Amino acid sequence: MNARAGRGAPLRLRVNGQDREVAAPPHAPLLAVLRNDLGLNGPKYGCGLGECGACTVLVDGVAARACVIPAGGVEGREITTLEGLGGPAAPHPVQQAFVDAQAAQCGYCLNGMILATVALLARIPRPTDAEARAALSHNLCRCGTHVEILRAVQRAAELVARAEGRPE
Ligand code: FES
Ligand code: FES
């Protein structure tokens, strides 16, 4: 038995800028801990295999698949979920861009699309369409809103630049 699990020591996670303690085993998928223990339902369960991107979170600013990451493996790292970006009252510029571009039908993929876009723009503030396609190529949208999603990425680049006081 895992020594820590035997002691019942809580997992210590830093999520959306807050230190959280969770009574979950270290091997529990991060997605399950976020949704079931912390009530953060932004990340979605899609394939459970690391293939669709619905469960995407940021770990130290990098997009990661929470369904295949053991929660114990990200103790001490900065985890950001969709809830950590903003909400209806004060949306993050990337969230606003997806609204502006009407880049949703069912919306199930949007958690992953938005967080992957946040990570992309942190690396490449003005991505080309090809760079945007490459960054989102492993995030699946079953509704086929890819054209609108790519438009949202370009809109997001403008809005993030505006928010940061850079030329759009
Ligand atoms: S649910 Fe995690 S990649 Fe599909
Ligand atoms: S909008 Fe439905 S899966 Fe993308």
CSV table of N, CA, C and O in Angstrom, one decimal, residues 71-162:
chain,number,residue,atom,x,y,z
A,71,ALA,N,-3.6,12.9,-9.3
A,71,ALA,CA,-3.7,14.1,-8.6
A,71,ALA,C,-2.4,14.3,-7.7
A,71,ALA,O,-1.9,15.4,-7.6
A,72,GLY,N,-1.9,13.2,-7.2
A,72,GLY,CA,-0.7,13.3,-6.4
A,72,GLY,C,0.5,13.8,-7.2
A,72,GLY,O,1.5,14.3,-6.6
A,73,GLY,N,0.5,13.7,-8.5
A,73,GLY,CA,1.6,14.1,-9.3
A,73,GLY,C,1.7,15.6,-9.5
A,73,GLY,O,2.7,16.1,-10.1
A,74,VAL,N,0.6,16.3,-9.1
A,74,VAL,CA,0.6,17.8,-9.4
A,74,VAL,C,0.6,18.6,-8.0
A,74,VAL,O,0.2,19.8,-8.0
A,75,GLU,N,0.9,17.9,-6.9
A,75,GLU,CA,1.0,18.6,-5.7
A,75,GLU,C,2.1,19.7,-5.8
A,75,GLU,O,3.1,19.4,-6.4
A,76,GLY,N,1.8,20.9,-5.3
A,76,GLY,CA,2.8,21.9,-5.4
A,76,GLY,C,2.9,22.7,-6.7
A,76,GLY,O,3.6,23.6,-6.9
A,77,ARG,N,2.1,22.2,-7.7
A,77,ARG,CA,2.0,22.9,-9.0
A,77,ARG,C,0.8,23.8,-9.0
A,77,ARG,O,-0.1,23.6,-8.3
A,78,GLU,N,0.8,24.8,-9.9
A,78,GLU,CA,-0.3,25.8,-10.0
A,78,GLU,C,-1.3,25.2,-11.0
A,78,GLU,O,-1.0,25.2,-12.2
A,79,ILE,N,-2.5,24.8,-10.5
A,79,ILE,CA,-3.5,24.3,-11.4
A,79,ILE,C,-4.5,25.4,-11.6
A,79,ILE,O,-5.0,26.0,-10.7
A,80,THR,N,-4.9,25.5,-12.9
A,80,THR,CA,-5.9,26.5,-13.2
A,80,THR,C,-7.0,25.8,-14.0
A,80,THR,O,-6.8,25.1,-15.0
A,81,THR,N,-8.3,26.0,-13.5
A,81,THR,CA,-9.4,25.4,-14.2
A,81,THR,C,-10.2,26.6,-14.9
A,81,THR,O,-9.9,27.8,-14.6
A,82,LEU,N,-11.2,26.2,-15.6
A,82,LEU,CA,-12.0,27.3,-16.3
A,82,LEU,C,-12.5,28.3,-15.3
A,82,LEU,O,-12.6,29.5,-15.5
A,83,GLU,N,-12.9,27.8,-14.1
A,83,GLU,CA,-13.4,28.7,-13.1
A,83,GLU,C,-12.4,29.7,-12.6
A,83,GLU,O,-12.7,30.8,-12.1
A,84,GLY,N,-11.1,29.4,-12.8
A,84,GLY,CA,-10.0,30.3,-12.4
A,84,GLY,C,-9.8,31.4,-13.4
A,84,GLY,O,-9.1,32.4,-13.0
A,85,LEU,N,-10.4,31.3,-14.5
A,85,LEU,CA,-10.2,32.4,-15.5
A,85,LEU,C,-11.1,33.5,-15.3
A,85,LEU,O,-10.7,34.7,-15.3
A,86,GLY,N,-12.4,33.2,-15.1
A,86,GLY,CA,-13.4,34.3,-14.9
A,86,GLY,C,-14.8,33.7,-15.0
A,86,GLY,O,-14.9,32.4,-15.1
A,87,GLY,N,-15.8,34.5,-15.0
A,87,GLY,CA,-17.1,34.0,-15.0
A,87,GLY,C,-18.0,34.9,-15.8
A,87,GLY,O,-17.5,35.9,-16.4
A,88,PRO,N,-19.3,34.7,-15.8
A,88,PRO,CA,-20.2,35.5,-16.5
A,88,PRO,C,-20.1,37.0,-16.2
A,88,PRO,O,-20.2,37.9,-17.1
A,89,ALA,N,-19.9,37.3,-14.9
A,89,ALA,CA,-19.8,38.7,-14.5
A,89,ALA,C,-18.5,39.4,-15.0
A,89,ALA,O,-18.5,40.6,-15.3
A,90,ALA,N,-17.5,38.6,-15.0
A,90,ALA,CA,-16.2,39.2,-15.4
A,90,ALA,C,-15.4,38.1,-16.2
A,90,ALA,O,-14.5,37.5,-15.7
A,91,PRO,N,-15.8,37.9,-17.5
A,91,PRO,CA,-15.2,36.9,-18.3
A,91,PRO,C,-13.7,37.2,-18.6
A,91,PRO,O,-13.4,38.4,-18.8
A,92,HIS,N,-12.9,36.2,-18.7
A,92,HIS,CA,-11.5,36.3,-19.2
A,92,HIS,C,-11.7,36.7,-20.7
A,92,HIS,O,-12.6,36.4,-21.4
A,93,PRO,N,-10.7,37.5,-21.2
A,93,PRO,CA,-10.8,37.9,-22.6
A,93,PRO,C,-10.9,36.7,-23.6
A,93,PRO,O,-11.6,36.8,-24.6
A,94,VAL,N,-10.3,35.6,-23.3
A,94,VAL,CA,-10.5,34.4,-24.1
A,94,VAL,C,-11.9,33.9,-24.1
A,94,VAL,O,-12.5,33.5,-25.1
A,95,GLN,N,-12.5,33.9,-22.9
A,95,GLN,CA,-13.9,33.5,-22.8
A,95,GLN,C,-14.8,34.4,-23.6
A,95,GLN,O,-15.7,34.0,-24.3
A,96,GLN,N,-14.5,35.7,-23.4
A,96,GLN,CA,-15.3,36.7,-24.2
A,96,GLN,C,-15.2,36.5,-25.7
A,96,GLN,O,-16.2,36.7,-26.4
A,97,ALA,N,-14.0,36.2,-26.1
A,97,ALA,CA,-13.8,36.0,-27.6
A,97,ALA,C,-14.6,34.8,-28.1
A,97,ALA,O,-15.1,34.9,-29.2
A,98,PHE,N,-14.7,33.7,-27.3
A,98,PHE,CA,-15.6,32.6,-27.7
A,98,PHE,C,-17.0,33.0,-27.8
A,98,PHE,O,-17.8,32.5,-28.7
A,99,VAL,N,-17.4,33.9,-26.9
A,99,VAL,CA,-18.8,34.4,-27.0
A,99,VAL,C,-19.0,35.2,-28.2
A,99,VAL,O,-19.9,35.1,-29.0
A,100,ASP,N,-18.0,36.2,-28.4
A,100,ASP,CA,-18.1,37.1,-29.6
A,100,ASP,C,-18.2,36.3,-30.9
A,100,ASP,O,-18.9,36.7,-31.8
A,101,ALA,N,-17.4,35.2,-31.0
A,101,ALA,CA,-17.3,34.5,-32.2
A,101,ALA,C,-18.4,33.4,-32.3
A,101,ALA,O,-18.5,32.7,-33.3
A,102,GLN,N,-19.3,33.3,-31.3
A,102,GLN,CA,-20.4,32.4,-31.3
A,102,GLN,C,-19.8,31.0,-31.6
A,102,GLN,O,-20.4,30.2,-32.4
A,103,ALA,N,-18.7,30.6,-30.9
A,103,ALA,CA,-18.0,29.4,-31.2
A,103,ALA,C,-18.5,28.3,-30.3
A,103,ALA,O,-17.7,27.6,-29.7
A,104,ALA,N,-19.8,28.1,-30.2
A,104,ALA,CA,-20.3,26.9,-29.5
A,104,ALA,C,-21.6,26.4,-30.0
A,104,ALA,O,-22.4,27.2,-30.5
A,105,GLN,N,-21.7,25.1,-30.0
A,105,GLN,CA,-23.1,24.6,-30.2
A,105,GLN,C,-23.5,23.9,-28.9
A,105,GLN,O,-24.1,24.6,-28.0
A,106,CYS,N,-23.1,22.7,-28.6
A,106,CYS,CA,-23.4,22.1,-27.3
A,106,CYS,C,-22.5,22.7,-26.2
A,106,CYS,O,-22.9,22.7,-25.1
A,107,GLY,N,-21.3,23.1,-26.6
A,107,GLY,CA,-20.4,23.7,-25.6
A,107,GLY,C,-19.5,22.7,-24.8
A,107,GLY,O,-18.7,23.1,-24.0
A,108,TYR,N,-19.7,21.4,-25.1
A,108,TYR,CA,-19.0,20.5,-24.3
A,108,TYR,C,-17.5,20.6,-24.4
A,108,TYR,O,-16.7,20.3,-23.5
A,109,CYS,N,-17.0,20.9,-25.6
A,109,CYS,CA,-15.6,21.0,-25.9
A,109,CYS,C,-15.0,22.3,-25.4
A,109,CYS,O,-13.7,22.5,-25.4
A,110,LEU,N,-15.8,23.3,-25.1
A,110,LEU,CA,-15.3,24.7,-24.9
A,110,LEU,C,-14.3,24.8,-23.7
A,110,LEU,O,-13.4,25.6,-23.8
A,111,ASN,N,-14.5,24.0,-22.7
A,111,ASN,CA,-13.5,24.1,-21.6
A,111,ASN,C,-12.1,23.9,-22.1
A,111,ASN,O,-11.2,24.7,-21.9
A,112,GLY,N,-12.0,22.8,-22.9
A,112,GLY,CA,-10.6,22.5,-23.5
A,112,GLY,C,-10.2,23.5,-24.5
A,112,GLY,O,-9.0,23.9,-24.5
A,113,MET,N,-11.1,23.9,-25.3
A,113,MET,CA,-10.7,24.9,-26.4
A,113,MET,C,-10.3,26.2,-25.8
A,113,MET,O,-9.3,26.8,-26.2
A,114,ILE,N,-11.0,26.7,-24.7
A,114,ILE,CA,-10.6,27.9,-24.1
A,114,ILE,C,-9.3,27.8,-23.4
A,114,ILE,O,-8.4,28.7,-23.5
A,115,LEU,N,-9.1,26.8,-22.6
A,115,LEU,CA,-7.9,26.7,-21.8
A,115,LEU,C,-6.7,26.4,-22.8
A,115,LEU,O,-5.6,27.0,-22.5
A,116,ALA,N,-6.9,25.7,-23.8
A,116,ALA,CA,-5.8,25.5,-24.8
A,116,ALA,C,-5.4,26.8,-25.5
A,116,ALA,O,-4.3,27.1,-25.8
A,117,THR,N,-6.5,27.6,-25.7
A,117,THR,CA,-6.2,28.9,-26.3
A,117,THR,C,-5.4,29.8,-25.4
A,117,THR,O,-4.5,30.6,-25.8
A,118,VAL,N,-5.8,29.8,-24.1
A,118,VAL,CA,-5.1,30.6,-23.1
A,118,VAL,C,-3.6,30.2,-23.1
A,118,VAL,O,-2.7,31.0,-23.1
A,119,ALA,N,-3.3,28.9,-23.1
A,119,ALA,CA,-1.9,28.4,-23.1
A,119,ALA,C,-1.2,28.8,-24.4
A,119,ALA,O,-0.1,29.2,-24.4
A,120,LEU,N,-2.0,28.7,-25.5
A,120,LEU,CA,-1.4,29.1,-26.8
A,120,LEU,C,-0.9,30.5,-26.8
A,120,LEU,O,0.2,30.9,-27.2
A,121,LEU,N,-1.9,31.4,-26.4
A,121,LEU,CA,-1.6,32.9,-26.4
A,121,LEU,C,-0.5,33.3,-25.5
A,121,LEU,O,0.2,34.3,-25.7
A,122,ALA,N,-0.3,32.5,-24.4
A,122,ALA,CA,0.8,32.8,-23.5
A,122,ALA,C,2.2,32.5,-24.2
A,122,ALA,O,3.2,33.1,-23.9
A,123,ARG,N,2.2,31.5,-25.1
A,123,ARG,CA,3.4,31.2,-25.9
A,123,ARG,C,3.5,32.0,-27.1
A,123,ARG,O,4.6,32.5,-27.5
A,124,ILE,N,2.4,32.2,-27.8
A,124,ILE,CA,2.4,32.9,-29.1
A,124,ILE,C,1.3,33.9,-29.1
A,124,ILE,O,0.1,33.6,-29.3
A,125,PRO,N,1.6,35.2,-28.8
A,125,PRO,CA,0.5,36.2,-28.6
A,125,PRO,C,-0.3,36.4,-29.9
A,125,PRO,O,-1.5,36.7,-29.8
A,126,ARG,N,0.3,36.3,-31.0
A,126,ARG,CA,-0.4,36.5,-32.3
A,126,ARG,C,-0.3,35.3,-33.2
A,126,ARG,O,0.5,35.3,-34.2
A,127,PRO,N,-0.9,34.2,-32.9
A,127,PRO,CA,-0.7,33.0,-33.7
A,127,PRO,C,-1.3,33.1,-35.1
A,127,PRO,O,-2.3,33.8,-35.3
A,128,THR,N,-0.7,32.5,-36.0
A,128,THR,CA,-1.3,32.3,-37.3
A,128,THR,C,-2.4,31.3,-37.2
A,128,THR,O,-2.5,30.5,-36.3
A,129,ASP,N,-3.2,31.2,-38.3
A,129,ASP,CA,-4.2,30.2,-38.3
A,129,ASP,C,-3.6,28.8,-38.2
A,129,ASP,O,-4.2,27.9,-37.5
A,130,ALA,N,-2.5,28.6,-38.9
A,130,ALA,CA,-1.8,27.3,-38.9
A,130,ALA,C,-1.4,27.0,-37.4
A,130,ALA,O,-1.5,25.8,-37.0
A,131,GLU,N,-0.8,28.0,-36.7
A,131,GLU,CA,-0.4,27.7,-35.4
A,131,GLU,C,-1.6,27.4,-34.5
A,131,GLU,O,-1.5,26.6,-33.6
A,132,ALA,N,-2.7,28.1,-34.7
A,132,ALA,CA,-3.9,27.9,-33.9
A,132,ALA,C,-4.5,26.5,-34.2
A,132,ALA,O,-4.8,25.7,-33.3
A,133,ARG,N,-4.5,26.1,-35.4
A,133,ARG,CA,-4.9,24.7,-35.8
A,133,ARG,C,-4.1,23.7,-35.1
A,133,ARG,O,-4.6,22.7,-34.6
A,134,ALA,N,-2.8,23.9,-35.1
A,134,ALA,CA,-1.9,22.9,-34.5
A,134,ALA,C,-2.1,22.8,-33.0
A,134,ALA,O,-2.1,21.7,-32.5
A,135,ALA,N,-2.3,24.0,-32.4
A,135,ALA,CA,-2.4,24.0,-30.9
A,135,ALA,C,-3.7,23.3,-30.5
A,135,ALA,O,-3.8,22.7,-29.4
A,136,LEU,N,-4.8,23.4,-31.3
A,136,LEU,CA,-6.1,22.8,-31.0
A,136,LEU,C,-6.4,21.5,-31.7
A,136,LEU,O,-7.5,21.0,-31.6
A,137,SER,N,-5.4,21.0,-32.4
A,137,SER,CA,-5.7,19.8,-33.3
A,137,SER,C,-6.0,18.6,-32.5
A,137,SER,O,-6.7,17.7,-33.0
A,138,HIS,N,-5.7,18.5,-31.2
A,138,HIS,CA,-6.0,17.3,-30.4
A,138,HIS,C,-7.2,17.6,-29.4
A,138,HIS,O,-7.4,16.9,-28.5
A,139,ASN,N,-7.8,18.8,-29.7
A,139,ASN,CA,-9.1,19.0,-28.9
A,139,ASN,C,-10.2,18.8,-29.9
A,139,ASN,O,-10.3,19.4,-30.9
A,140,LEU,N,-11.1,17.8,-29.5
A,140,LEU,CA,-12.1,17.4,-30.5
A,140,LEU,C,-13.4,18.2,-30.2
A,140,LEU,O,-13.8,18.4,-29.1
A,141,CYS,N,-14.1,18.6,-31.3
A,141,CYS,CA,-15.4,19.2,-31.2
A,141,CYS,C,-16.3,18.4,-32.1
A,141,CYS,O,-16.2,18.3,-33.3
A,142,ARG,N,-17.2,17.7,-31.4
A,142,ARG,CA,-18.1,16.8,-32.2
A,142,ARG,C,-19.2,17.6,-32.9
A,142,ARG,O,-19.8,17.0,-33.8
A,143,CYS,N,-19.4,18.8,-32.6
A,143,CYS,CA,-20.4,19.6,-33.2
A,143,CYS,C,-19.9,20.3,-34.5
A,143,CYS,O,-20.7,20.8,-35.3
A,144,GLY,N,-18.6,20.2,-34.7
A,144,GLY,CA,-18.1,20.8,-36.0
A,144,GLY,C,-18.0,22.3,-36.0
A,144,GLY,O,-18.2,22.9,-37.1
A,145,THR,N,-17.8,22.9,-34.9
A,145,THR,CA,-17.7,24.4,-34.9
A,145,THR,C,-16.3,24.9,-35.1
A,145,THR,O,-15.9,26.0,-34.6
A,146,HIS,N,-15.5,24.1,-35.8
A,146,HIS,CA,-14.0,24.5,-35.9
A,146,HIS,C,-13.8,25.8,-36.5
A,146,HIS,O,-12.9,26.5,-36.1
A,147,VAL,N,-14.6,26.2,-37.5
A,147,VAL,CA,-14.3,27.5,-38.2
A,147,VAL,C,-14.6,28.6,-37.2
A,147,VAL,O,-13.7,29.6,-37.1
A,148,GLU,N,-15.6,28.5,-36.4
A,148,GLU,CA,-15.9,29.6,-35.4
A,148,GLU,C,-14.9,29.6,-34.3
A,148,GLU,O,-14.5,30.6,-33.8
A,149,ILE,N,-14.4,28.4,-33.9
A,149,ILE,CA,-13.4,28.3,-32.9
A,149,ILE,C,-12.1,28.9,-33.3
A,149,ILE,O,-11.5,29.7,-32.6
A,150,LEU,N,-11.7,28.7,-34.6
A,150,LEU,CA,-10.5,29.4,-35.1
A,150,LEU,C,-10.6,30.9,-35.1
A,150,LEU,O,-9.7,31.7,-34.8
A,151,ARG,N,-11.9,31.3,-35.5
A,151,ARG,CA,-12.1,32.8,-35.4
A,151,ARG,C,-12.0,33.3,-34.0
A,151,ARG,O,-11.5,34.4,-33.8
A,152,ALA,N,-12.5,32.5,-33.1
A,152,ALA,CA,-12.4,32.9,-31.7
A,152,ALA,C,-11.0,33.0,-31.2
A,152,ALA,O,-10.7,33.9,-30.4
A,153,VAL,N,-10.1,32.2,-31.7
A,153,VAL,CA,-8.7,32.3,-31.3
A,153,VAL,C,-8.1,33.6,-31.7
A,153,VAL,O,-7.4,34.3,-31.0
A,154,GLN,N,-8.4,34.0,-33.0
A,154,GLN,CA,-7.9,35.3,-33.4
A,154,GLN,C,-8.6,36.5,-32.7
A,154,GLN,O,-7.9,37.5,-32.3
A,155,ARG,N,-9.8,36.4,-32.4
A,155,ARG,CA,-10.5,37.4,-31.6
A,155,ARG,C,-9.9,37.4,-30.1
A,155,ARG,O,-9.7,38.5,-29.6
A,156,ALA,N,-9.6,36.3,-29.6
A,156,ALA,CA,-8.9,36.2,-28.3
A,156,ALA,C,-7.6,36.9,-28.3
A,156,ALA,O,-7.2,37.6,-27.3
A,157,ALA,N,-6.8,36.7,-29.4
A,157,ALA,CA,-5.5,37.4,-29.4
A,157,ALA,C,-5.7,38.9,-29.4
A,157,ALA,O,-4.9,39.6,-28.7
A,158,GLU,N,-6.7,39.4,-30.0
A,158,GLU,CA,-7.0,40.9,-30.0
A,158,GLU,C,-7.4,41.3,-28.6
A,158,GLU,O,-6.9,42.3,-28.1
A,159,LEU,N,-8.3,40.5,-28.0
A,159,LEU,CA,-8.8,41.0,-26.7
A,159,LEU,C,-7.8,40.8,-25.6
A,159,LEU,O,-7.7,41.7,-24.6
A,160,VAL,N,-6.9,39.8,-25.6
A,160,VAL,CA,-5.8,39.7,-24.6
A,160,VAL,C,-4.8,40.8,-24.8
A,160,VAL,O,-4.4,41.4,-23.8
A,161,ALA,N,-4.5,41.1,-26.1
A,161,ALA,CA,-3.6,42.2,-26.3
A,161,ALA,C,-4.2,43.5,-25.7
A,161,ALA,O,-3.5,44.3,-25.1
A,162,ARG,N,-5.5,43.7,-26.0
A,162,ARG,CA,-6.1,45.0,-25.4
A,162,ARG,C,-6.0,45.0,-23.9
A,162,ARG,O,-5.7,46.0,-23.3
